[in-house]
Structure formats: C-alpha cells, structure tokens
CSV table of C-alpha atoms in Angstrom, one decimal:
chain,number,residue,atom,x,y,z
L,1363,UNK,CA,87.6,111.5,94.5
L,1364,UNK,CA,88.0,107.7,93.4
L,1365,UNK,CA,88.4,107.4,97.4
L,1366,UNK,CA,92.2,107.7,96.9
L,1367,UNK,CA,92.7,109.6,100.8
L,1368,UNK,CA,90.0,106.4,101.7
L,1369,UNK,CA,92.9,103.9,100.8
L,1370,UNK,CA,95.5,106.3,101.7
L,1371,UNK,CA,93.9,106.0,105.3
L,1372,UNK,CA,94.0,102.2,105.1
L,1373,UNK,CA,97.4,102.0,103.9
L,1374,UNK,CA,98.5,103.1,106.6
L,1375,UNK,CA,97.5,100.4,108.4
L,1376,UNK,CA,100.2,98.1,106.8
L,1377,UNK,CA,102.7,99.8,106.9
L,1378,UNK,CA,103.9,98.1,110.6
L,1379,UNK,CA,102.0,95.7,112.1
L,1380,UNK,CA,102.6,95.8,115.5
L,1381,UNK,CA,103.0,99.8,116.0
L,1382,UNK,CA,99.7,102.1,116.6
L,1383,UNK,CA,99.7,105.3,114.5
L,1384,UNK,CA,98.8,108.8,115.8
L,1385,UNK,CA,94.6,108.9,114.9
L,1386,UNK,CA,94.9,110.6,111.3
L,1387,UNK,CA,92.1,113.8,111.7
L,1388,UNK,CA,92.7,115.3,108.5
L,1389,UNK,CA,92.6,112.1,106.5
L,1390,UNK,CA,89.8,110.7,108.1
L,1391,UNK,CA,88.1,114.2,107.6
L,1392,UNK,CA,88.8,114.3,104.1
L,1393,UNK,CA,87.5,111.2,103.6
L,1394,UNK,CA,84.1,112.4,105.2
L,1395,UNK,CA,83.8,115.3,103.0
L,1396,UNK,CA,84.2,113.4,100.0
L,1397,UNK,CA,81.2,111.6,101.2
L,1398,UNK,CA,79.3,114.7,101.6
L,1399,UNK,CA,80.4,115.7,98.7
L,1400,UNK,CA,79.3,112.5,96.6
L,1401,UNK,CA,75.9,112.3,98.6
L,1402,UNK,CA,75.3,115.8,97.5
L,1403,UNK,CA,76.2,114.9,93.7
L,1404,UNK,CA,73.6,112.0,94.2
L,1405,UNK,CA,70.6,114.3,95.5
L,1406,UNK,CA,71.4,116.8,92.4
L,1407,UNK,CA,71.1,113.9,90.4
L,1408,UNK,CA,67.8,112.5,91.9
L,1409,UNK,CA,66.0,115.9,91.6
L,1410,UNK,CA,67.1,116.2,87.8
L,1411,UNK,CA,65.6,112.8,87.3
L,1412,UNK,CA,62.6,114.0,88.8
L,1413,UNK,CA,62.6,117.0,87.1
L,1414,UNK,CA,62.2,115.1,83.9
L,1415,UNK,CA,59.9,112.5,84.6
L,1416,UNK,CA,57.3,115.1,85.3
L,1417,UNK,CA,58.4,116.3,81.7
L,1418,UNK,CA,58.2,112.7,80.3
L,1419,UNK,CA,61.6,112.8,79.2
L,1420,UNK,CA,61.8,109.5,80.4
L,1421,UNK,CA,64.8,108.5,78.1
L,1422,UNK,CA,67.5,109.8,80.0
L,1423,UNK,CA,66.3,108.1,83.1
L,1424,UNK,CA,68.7,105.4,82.8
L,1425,UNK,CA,71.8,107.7,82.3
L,1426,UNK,CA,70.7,109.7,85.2
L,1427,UNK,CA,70.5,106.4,87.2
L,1428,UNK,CA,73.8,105.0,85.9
L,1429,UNK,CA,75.7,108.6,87.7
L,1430,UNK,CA,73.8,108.1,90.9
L,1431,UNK,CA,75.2,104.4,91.2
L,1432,UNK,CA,78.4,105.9,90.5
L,1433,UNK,CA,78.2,107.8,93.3
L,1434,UNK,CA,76.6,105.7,95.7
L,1435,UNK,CA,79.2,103.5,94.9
L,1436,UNK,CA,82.0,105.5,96.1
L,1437,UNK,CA,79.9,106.7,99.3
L,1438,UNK,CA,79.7,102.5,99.7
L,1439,UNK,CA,83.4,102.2,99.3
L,1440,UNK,CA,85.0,105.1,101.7
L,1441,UNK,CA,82.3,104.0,104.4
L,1442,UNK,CA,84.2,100.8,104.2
L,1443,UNK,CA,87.7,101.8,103.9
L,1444,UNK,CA,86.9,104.3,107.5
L,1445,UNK,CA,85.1,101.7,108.9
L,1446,UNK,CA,88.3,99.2,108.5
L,1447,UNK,CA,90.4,102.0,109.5
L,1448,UNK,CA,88.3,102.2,112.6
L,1449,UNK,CA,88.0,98.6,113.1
L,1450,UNK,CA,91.6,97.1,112.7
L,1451,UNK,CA,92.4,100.2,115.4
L,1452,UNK,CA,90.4,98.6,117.6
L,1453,UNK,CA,91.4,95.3,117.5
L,1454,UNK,CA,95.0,96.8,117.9
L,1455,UNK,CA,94.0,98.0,121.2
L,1456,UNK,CA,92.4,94.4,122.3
L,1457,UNK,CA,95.5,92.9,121.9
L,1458,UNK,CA,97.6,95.7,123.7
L,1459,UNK,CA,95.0,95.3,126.9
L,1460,UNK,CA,96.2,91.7,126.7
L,1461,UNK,CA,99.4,92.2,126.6
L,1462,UNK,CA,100.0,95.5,128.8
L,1463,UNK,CA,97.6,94.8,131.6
L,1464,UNK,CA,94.5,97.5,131.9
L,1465,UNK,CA,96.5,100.6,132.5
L,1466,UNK,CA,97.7,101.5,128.6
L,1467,UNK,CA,101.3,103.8,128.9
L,1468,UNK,CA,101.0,107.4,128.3
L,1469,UNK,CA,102.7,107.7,125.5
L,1470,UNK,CA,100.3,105.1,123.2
L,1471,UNK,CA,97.3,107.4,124.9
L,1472,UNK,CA,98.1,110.6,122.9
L,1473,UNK,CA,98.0,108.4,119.7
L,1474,UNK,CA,94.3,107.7,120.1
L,1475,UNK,CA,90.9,109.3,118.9
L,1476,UNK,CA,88.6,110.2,122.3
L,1477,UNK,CA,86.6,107.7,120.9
L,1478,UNK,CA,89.5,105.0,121.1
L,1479,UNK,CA,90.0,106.2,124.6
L,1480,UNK,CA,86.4,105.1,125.8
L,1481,UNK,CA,86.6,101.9,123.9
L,1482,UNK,CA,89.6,100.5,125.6
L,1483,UNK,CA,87.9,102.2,129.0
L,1484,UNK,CA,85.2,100.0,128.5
L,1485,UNK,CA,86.9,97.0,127.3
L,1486,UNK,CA,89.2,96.9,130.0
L,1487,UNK,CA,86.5,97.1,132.4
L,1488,UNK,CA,84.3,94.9,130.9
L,1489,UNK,CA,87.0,92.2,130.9
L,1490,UNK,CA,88.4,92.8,134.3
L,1491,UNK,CA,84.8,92.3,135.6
L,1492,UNK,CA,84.6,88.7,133.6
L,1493,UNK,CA,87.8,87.6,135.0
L,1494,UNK,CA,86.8,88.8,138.5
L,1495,UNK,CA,83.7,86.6,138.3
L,1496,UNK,CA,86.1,83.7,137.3
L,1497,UNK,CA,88.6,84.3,139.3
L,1498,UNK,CA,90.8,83.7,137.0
L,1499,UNK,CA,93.3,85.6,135.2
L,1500,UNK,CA,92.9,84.8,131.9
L,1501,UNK,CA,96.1,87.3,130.6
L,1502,UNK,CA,98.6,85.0,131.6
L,1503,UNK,CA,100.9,83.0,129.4
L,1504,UNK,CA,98.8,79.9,128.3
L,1505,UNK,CA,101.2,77.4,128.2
L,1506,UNK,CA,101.9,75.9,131.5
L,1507,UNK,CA,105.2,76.5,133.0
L,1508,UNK,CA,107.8,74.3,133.8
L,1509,UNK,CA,109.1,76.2,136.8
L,1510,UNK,CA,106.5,78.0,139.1
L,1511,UNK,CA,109.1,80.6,139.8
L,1512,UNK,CA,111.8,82.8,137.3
L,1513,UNK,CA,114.7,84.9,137.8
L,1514,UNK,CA,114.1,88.1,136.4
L,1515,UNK,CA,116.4,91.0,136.0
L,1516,UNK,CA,115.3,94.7,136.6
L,1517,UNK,CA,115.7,96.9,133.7
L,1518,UNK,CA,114.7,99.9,135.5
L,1519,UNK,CA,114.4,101.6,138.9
L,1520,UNK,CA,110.9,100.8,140.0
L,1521,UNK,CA,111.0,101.0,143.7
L,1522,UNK,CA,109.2,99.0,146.0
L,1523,UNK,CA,106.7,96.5,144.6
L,1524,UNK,CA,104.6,94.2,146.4
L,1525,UNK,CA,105.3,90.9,144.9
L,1526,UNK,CA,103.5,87.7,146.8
L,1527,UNK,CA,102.7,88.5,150.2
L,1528,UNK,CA,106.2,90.9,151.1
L,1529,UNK,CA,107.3,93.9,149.4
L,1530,UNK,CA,110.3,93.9,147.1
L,1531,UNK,CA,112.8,96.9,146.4
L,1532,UNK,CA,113.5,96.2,142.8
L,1533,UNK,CA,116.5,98.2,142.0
L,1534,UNK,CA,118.1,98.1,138.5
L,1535,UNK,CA,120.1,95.2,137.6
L,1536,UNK,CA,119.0,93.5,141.0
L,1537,UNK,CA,118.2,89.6,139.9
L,1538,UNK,CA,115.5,88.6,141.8
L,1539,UNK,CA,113.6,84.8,141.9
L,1540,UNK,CA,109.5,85.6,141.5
L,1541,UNK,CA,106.6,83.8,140.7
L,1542,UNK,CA,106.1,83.5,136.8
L,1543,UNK,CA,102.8,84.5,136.7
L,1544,UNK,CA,103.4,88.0,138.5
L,1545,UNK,CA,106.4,88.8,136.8
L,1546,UNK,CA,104.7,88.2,133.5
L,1547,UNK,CA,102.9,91.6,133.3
L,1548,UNK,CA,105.9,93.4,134.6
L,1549,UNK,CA,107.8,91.7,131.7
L,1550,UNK,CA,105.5,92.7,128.6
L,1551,UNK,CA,105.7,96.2,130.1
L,1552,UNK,CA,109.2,96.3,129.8
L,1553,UNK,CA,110.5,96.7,133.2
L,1554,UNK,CA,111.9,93.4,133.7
L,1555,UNK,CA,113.2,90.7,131.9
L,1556,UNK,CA,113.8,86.7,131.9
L,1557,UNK,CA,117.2,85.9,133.1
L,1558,UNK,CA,118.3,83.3,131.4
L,1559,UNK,CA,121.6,82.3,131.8
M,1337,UNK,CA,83.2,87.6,99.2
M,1338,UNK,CA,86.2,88.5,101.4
M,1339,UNK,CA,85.9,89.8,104.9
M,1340,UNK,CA,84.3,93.1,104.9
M,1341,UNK,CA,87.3,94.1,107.3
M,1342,UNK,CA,89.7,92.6,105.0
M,1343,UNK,CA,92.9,95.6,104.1
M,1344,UNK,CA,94.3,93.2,101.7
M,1345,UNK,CA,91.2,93.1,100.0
M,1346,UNK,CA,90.5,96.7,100.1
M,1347,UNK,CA,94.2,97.6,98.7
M,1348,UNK,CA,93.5,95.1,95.5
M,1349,UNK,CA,90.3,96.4,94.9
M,1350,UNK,CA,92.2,100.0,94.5
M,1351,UNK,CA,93.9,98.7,91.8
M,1352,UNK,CA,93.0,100.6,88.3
M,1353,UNK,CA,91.5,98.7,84.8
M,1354,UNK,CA,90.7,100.4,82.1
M,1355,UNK,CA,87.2,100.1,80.9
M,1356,UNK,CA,84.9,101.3,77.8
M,1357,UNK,CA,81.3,102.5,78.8
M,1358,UNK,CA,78.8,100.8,77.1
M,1359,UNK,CA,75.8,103.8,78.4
M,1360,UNK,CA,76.1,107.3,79.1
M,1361,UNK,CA,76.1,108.4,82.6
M,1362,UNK,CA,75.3,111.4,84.2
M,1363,UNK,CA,76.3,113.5,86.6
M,1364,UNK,CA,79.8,111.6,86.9
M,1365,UNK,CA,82.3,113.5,84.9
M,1366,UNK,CA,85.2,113.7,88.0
M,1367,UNK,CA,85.7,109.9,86.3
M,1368,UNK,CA,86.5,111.6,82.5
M,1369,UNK,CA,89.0,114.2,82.4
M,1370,UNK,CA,88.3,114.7,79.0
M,1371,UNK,CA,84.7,115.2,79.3
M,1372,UNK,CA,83.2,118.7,79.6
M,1373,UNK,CA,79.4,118.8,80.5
M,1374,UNK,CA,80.4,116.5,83.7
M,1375,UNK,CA,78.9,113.1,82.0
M,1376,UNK,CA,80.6,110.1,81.0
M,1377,UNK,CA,79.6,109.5,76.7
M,1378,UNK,CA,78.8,106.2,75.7
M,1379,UNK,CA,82.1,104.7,74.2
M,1380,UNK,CA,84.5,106.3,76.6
M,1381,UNK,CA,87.8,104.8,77.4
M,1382,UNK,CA,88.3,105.7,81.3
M,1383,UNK,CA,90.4,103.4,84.6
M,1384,UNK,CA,88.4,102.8,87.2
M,1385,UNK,CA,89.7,101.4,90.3
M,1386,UNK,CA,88.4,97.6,90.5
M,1387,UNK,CA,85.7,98.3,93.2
M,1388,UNK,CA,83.6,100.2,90.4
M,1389,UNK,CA,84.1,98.9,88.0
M,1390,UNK,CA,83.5,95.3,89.3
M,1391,UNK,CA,79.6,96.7,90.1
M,1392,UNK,CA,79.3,98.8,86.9
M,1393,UNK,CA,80.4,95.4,85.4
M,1394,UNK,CA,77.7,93.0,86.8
M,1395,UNK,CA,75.2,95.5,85.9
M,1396,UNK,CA,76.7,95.7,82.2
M,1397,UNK,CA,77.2,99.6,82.3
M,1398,UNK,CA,81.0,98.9,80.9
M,1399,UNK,CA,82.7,96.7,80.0
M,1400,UNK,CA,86.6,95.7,81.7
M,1401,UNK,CA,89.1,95.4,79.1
M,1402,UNK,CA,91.9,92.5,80.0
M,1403,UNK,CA,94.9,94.8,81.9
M,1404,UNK,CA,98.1,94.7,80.3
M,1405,UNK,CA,99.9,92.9,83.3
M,1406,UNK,CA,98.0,89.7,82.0
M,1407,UNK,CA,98.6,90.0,78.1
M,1408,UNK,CA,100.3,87.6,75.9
M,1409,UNK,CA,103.6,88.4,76.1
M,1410,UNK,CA,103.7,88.4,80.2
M,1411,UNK,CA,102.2,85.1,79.4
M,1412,UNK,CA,105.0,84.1,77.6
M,1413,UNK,CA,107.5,85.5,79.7
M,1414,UNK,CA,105.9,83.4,82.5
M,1415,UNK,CA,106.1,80.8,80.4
M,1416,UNK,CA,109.5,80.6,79.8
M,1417,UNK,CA,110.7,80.7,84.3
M,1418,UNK,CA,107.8,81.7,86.4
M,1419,UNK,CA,110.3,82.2,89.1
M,1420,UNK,CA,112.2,84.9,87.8
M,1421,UNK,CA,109.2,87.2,86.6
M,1422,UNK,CA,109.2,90.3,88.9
M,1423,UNK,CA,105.2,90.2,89.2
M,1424,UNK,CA,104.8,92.8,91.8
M,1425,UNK,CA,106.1,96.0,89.5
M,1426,UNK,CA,103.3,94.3,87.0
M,1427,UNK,CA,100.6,94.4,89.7
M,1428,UNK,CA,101.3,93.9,93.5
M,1429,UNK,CA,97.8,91.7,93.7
M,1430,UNK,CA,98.4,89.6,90.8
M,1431,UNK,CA,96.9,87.1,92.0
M,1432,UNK,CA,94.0,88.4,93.5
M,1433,UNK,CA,93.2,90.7,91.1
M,1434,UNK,CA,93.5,87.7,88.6
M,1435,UNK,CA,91.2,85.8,90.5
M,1436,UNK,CA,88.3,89.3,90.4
M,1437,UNK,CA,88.7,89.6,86.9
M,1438,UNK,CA,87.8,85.6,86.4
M,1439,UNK,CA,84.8,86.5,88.4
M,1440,UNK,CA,83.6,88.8,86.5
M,1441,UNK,CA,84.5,86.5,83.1
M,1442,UNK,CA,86.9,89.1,81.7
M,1443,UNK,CA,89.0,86.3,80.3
M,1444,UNK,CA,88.0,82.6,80.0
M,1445,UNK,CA,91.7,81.1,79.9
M,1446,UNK,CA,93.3,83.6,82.5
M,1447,UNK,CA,92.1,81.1,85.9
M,1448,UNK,CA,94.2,78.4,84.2
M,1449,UNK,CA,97.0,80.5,83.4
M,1450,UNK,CA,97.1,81.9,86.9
M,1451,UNK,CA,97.1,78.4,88.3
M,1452,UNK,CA,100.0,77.4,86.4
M,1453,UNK,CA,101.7,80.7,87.5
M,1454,UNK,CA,101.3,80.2,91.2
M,1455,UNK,CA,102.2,76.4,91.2
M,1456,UNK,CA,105.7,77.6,88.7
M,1457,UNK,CA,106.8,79.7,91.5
M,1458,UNK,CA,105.7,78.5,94.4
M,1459,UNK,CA,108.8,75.5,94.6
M,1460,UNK,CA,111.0,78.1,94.2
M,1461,UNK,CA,109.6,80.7,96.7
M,1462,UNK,CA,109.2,77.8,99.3
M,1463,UNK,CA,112.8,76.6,99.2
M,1464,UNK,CA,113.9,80.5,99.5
M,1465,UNK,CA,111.9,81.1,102.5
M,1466,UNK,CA,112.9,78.0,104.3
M,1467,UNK,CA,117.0,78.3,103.7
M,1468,UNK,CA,117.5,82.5,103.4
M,1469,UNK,CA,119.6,83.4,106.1
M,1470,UNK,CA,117.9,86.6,107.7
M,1471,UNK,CA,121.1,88.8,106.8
M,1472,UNK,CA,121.1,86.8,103.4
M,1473,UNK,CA,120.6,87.8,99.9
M,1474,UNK,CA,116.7,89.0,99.4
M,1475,UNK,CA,117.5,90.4,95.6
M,1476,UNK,CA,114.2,88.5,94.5
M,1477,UNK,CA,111.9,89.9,97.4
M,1478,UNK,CA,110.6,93.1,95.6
M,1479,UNK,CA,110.0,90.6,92.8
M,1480,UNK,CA,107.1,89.2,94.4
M,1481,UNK,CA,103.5,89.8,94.9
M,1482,UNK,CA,101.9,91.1,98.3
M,1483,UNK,CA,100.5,87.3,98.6
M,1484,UNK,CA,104.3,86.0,97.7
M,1485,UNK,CA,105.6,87.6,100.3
M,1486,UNK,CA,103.1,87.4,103.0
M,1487,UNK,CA,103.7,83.4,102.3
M,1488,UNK,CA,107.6,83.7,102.3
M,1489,UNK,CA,107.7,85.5,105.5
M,1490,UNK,CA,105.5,83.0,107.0
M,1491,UNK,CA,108.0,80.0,105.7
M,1492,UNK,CA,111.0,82.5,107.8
M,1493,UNK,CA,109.0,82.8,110.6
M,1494,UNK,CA,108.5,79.2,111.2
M,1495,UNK,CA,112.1,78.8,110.8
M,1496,UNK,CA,112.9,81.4,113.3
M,1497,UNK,CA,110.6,79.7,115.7
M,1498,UNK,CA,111.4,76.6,115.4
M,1499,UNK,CA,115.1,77.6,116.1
M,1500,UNK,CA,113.9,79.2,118.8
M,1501,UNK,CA,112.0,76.4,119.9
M,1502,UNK,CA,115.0,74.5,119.4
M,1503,UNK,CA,117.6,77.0,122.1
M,1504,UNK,CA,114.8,77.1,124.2
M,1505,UNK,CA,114.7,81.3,124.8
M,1506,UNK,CA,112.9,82.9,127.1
M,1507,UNK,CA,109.0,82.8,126.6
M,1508,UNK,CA,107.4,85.7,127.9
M,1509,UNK,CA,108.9,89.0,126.0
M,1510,UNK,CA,107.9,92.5,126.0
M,1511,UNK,CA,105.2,93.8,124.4
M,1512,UNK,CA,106.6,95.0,120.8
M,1513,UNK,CA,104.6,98.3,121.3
M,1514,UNK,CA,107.3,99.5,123.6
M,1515,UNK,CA,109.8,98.6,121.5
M,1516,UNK,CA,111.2,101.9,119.7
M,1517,UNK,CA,110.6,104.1,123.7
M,1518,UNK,CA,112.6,102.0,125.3
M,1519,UNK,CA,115.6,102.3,122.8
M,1520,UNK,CA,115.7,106.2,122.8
M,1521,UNK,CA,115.8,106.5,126.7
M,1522,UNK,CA,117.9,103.8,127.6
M,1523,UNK,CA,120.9,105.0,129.1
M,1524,UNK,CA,124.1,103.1,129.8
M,1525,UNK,CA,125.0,101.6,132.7
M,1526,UNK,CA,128.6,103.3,133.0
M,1527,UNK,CA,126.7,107.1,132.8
C-alpha cells in the first residue's frame, strides 16, 4: 500500500548508474498485486455506489467517489513507477549495444527479464540492418582520430583474430599496432587496451 | 509537468505531507490507521505521500498543511548561513518538493524563500565542486539535497575532464559494465 515496493523498485535504479541489476520478480510482482488489489477495492466501491443510487441515498455518492479516486490514484501511480522501472532498463540496454557490439556477455544475460532478452534481440537487429543499408558503422568513436592506427596491448588470451585482411595471434601482453576503428569494440569489451606510453 | 519517465521526479513525489481531509471518503481506510469502519472521517489528520495528495489537493478533498522542513525557524536558520544548513536530513528534494507545494499554493511566500535559499548556497557549493580534491574532505556532502549534489558532481566531473583533456589519456575505454568481472578474475602476471 501507498506504492512503497513501487518506489522501492525504482529506487533501485539509482542506486549505480552504470551497473544493470538482476530483473527484481518478487518486487515487480508485489507491485502487480497491489494493483489488483486496489482495482478490486475500486469495483467494491463502484457496486456499493450503485447499490445506493438505486436506493436514492444519493448523499454518500460523493464520499464513495472520493475512495475510488483514491484508489485509482494509486493504480495510476505503481503503473508509472513499473513502467519507469521497465523503461530506464531498456534504455540501459541501448547504450550497452552501443558500446559492447551486438553480442551482450553472458554474464549481463542472466540479469535480464525474457522480455529484456527479445528487446535487445530486436534492437540489435534492427540497428545492424540500418547500418548495413548505410554502410556505415555508426558505433564507432565520433570524434575523428588523429592517428588511423593504435597500439594496443592484449589483456587476455584471445587467440587468433582476423584483424584487416591477415589474421593476428593476440597473445597476452603482446603490443600490437591496429587500426583504431577495429580495435575500438575489442577495447570497450575489455580485451584490449590503448597503449599509451 | 516533469517527464513521465522521470526517477527523480517519482522519488520526490514519494515524499510524505501531512494533510487534514476536508470530506469523508470511503472505502480507503489502509490511509488511517486509526480508523475502524475502513473510511477516512472528515477532519482527519493523515501523510500522504505527495503524489495523492497533490490530486486530492486540486480537487479540494484535503487540504496540505505547510511541512515542518519549511517552518519558521528552518527559515531562520537559513537565514542566518544557507551554506551550512544540512537540508538533505530535512528533506532530500527540498527544492523540488518546495517548488510542488508552490504549485499547489500551500504557501504564498515559500517560492521567494526557496529562491533566496538556492542562490545563498549555490556560491558556496560551486567553489567546493570546482577545487575538492577527489580524496579531499567531502564533510558537507550529506548536507546537501539530491539536486545539490547532482549539481556538485557535475562541477567534479568537468574538472576531471578537463584534466583529462589537458594529459591527453586514452579515448576509447571499456565499457564500465565490465568493470567489477574483470577485477575478480584477473590473475597476476607472476602466477
């Protein structure tokens, strides 16, 4: 009641900016209940306003019609508080395909509502497909380089990867001179970095 | 009206005032612990959180009395050095929630006094934001509202980019989703 699991849910949203959450079920159950819940209150309420008009008590009418706004407002007010859970989720995930490329890692997966899942699914397809047609890729860094190439060092054992037109062996710690623009996704994913130095 | 999407606004608005009902209402006695044949009387004294009571408000159901974060003597005590009033244990949306209750015409002389509030401490706050040190002394941070502080980490961040602006680091870093992974598995180079 009051929608305090509504803000609970929303809360959670602030408390880091950049990190996803795990989906919270039980909350976002709770939440819908208490919408039942209120919904119900409000139909109880309509048919005991009913009730009386057909007994032409019709003083009460405004005191029964003062409850129901109560409780519409509340159903009014959790539908908005789930809805901006839902919505600042999503845009969470909009920024992560631009950053992390159209495959999102395994471990952010498990954090996400089936729902979630299709959304970025669809996103990522749907802006794949727009950047094919433009031939473009549009994820890059906007603000033109100085250097066409970087040196990058390899954080991790990847293996061979086929950078340009030849394949590269990046083994950890190797420094190797790429082009910026390819080396840009392998750097937000947190396999290489910029050597700098 | 704020952005529908807005979690700022959302937060305020779960902020409580207290408010007399000025008509009985049915059916809606989870808002009155006291009341036992689940209505709200006429006359009750009950806090509701802002989002009801600003609708129960315009349709002049209750009435909002003025909160006690805004009384005369915070007034006073604002008077006297805006800067050093720890708002946020008063009300983490002063300011916001200042700006509702002026809305809904709660208090005639509370816009001007909010004003006056804002322009006291925002000097202060801006010369903090630009010089603390990121180590430094931050005694004064819980002292400020949720807007305060969004506006003095915005004064650090510039700083911090413009320094970084100024050593010329590396653009392109990883995404700060990966952050905490990477930190548990990463083993080091001698193992």
């Amino acid at each position: 009641m009051f929608g305090r699991s509504a803000a609970l849910l929303v809360r959670e949203l602030t408390t880091d900016d950049h990190h996803l959450r795990r989906f919270n079920y039980d909350l976002f159950d709770k939440v819908i209940s208490e919408i039942q819940e209120h919904f119900q209150q409000v139909t109880t309420i309509m048919e005991k306003m009913q009730g009386e008009n057909e007994d032409g008590q019709i003083s009460s009418a405004d005191e029964n019609y003062n409850g129901a706004l109560i409780h519409h407002q509340s159903i009014l007010r959790n539908k908005r508080c789930l809805l901006a859970y839902m919505y600042h989720r999503a845009n969470r995930l909009q920024r992560l395909r631009w950053q992390l490329g159209a495959v999102l890692p395994e471990d952010v997966k498990e954090l996400l509502h089936p729902s979630e899942k299709e959304f970025v699914k669809s996103y990522s397809e749907a802006l794949s497909s727009y950047m094919t047609k433009l031939d473009i890729d549009l994820a890059v860094d906007i603000t033109p380089p100085k250097d066409p190439y970087i040196q990058v060092r390899v954080l991790n054992n990847i293996g061979e990867v086929l950078l340009g037109d030849q394949s590269t062996s990046l083994v950890r710690n190797s420094i190797h001179f790429v082009k910026r623009s390819e080396a840009e996704t392998l750097i937000s994913q947190g396999l290489l970095e910029e050597f700098t130095g | 009206m704020a952005n529908y999407y807005d979690i700022q606004d959302i937060l305020m608005q779960d902020e409580t005032v207290s408010t007399v009902f000025l008509h009985k209402a049915n059916g809606a006695g989870f808002l009155d612990p006291s009341s036992e044949d689940n209505n709200v009387a006429r006359g009750s004294v009950v806090d509701l959180p802002l989002w009801l009571a600003q609708d129960l408000v315009q349709r002049q159901i209750l009435h909002i009395k003025l909160p006690s974060c805004f009384n005369a003597r915070v007034r006073k005590e604002v008077q006297a050095d805006p800067a050093c009033v720890d708002l946020h244990s008063k009300c983490p949306f002063y300011y916001e929630m200042g700006c509702k209750l002026v809305e809904l015409s709660v208090d005639p002389t509370l816009g001007p006094f909010l004003l006056t509030t804002l322009q006291g401490r925002y000097k202060d706050l801006l010369c903090k934001a630009l010089t603390a040190t990121l180590s430094g002394n931050l005694k004064f941070l819980p002292h400020l509202t949720e807007e305060e502080t969004r506006l003095f980490e915005a004064g650090r961040d510039s700083v911090k980019a413009f320094k970084k602006w100024r050593l010329q680091g590396p653009r392109i870093e990883k995404a700060a989703i990966l952050g905490r992974k990477r930190n548990r598995d990463a083993t080091p180079i001698w193992s």
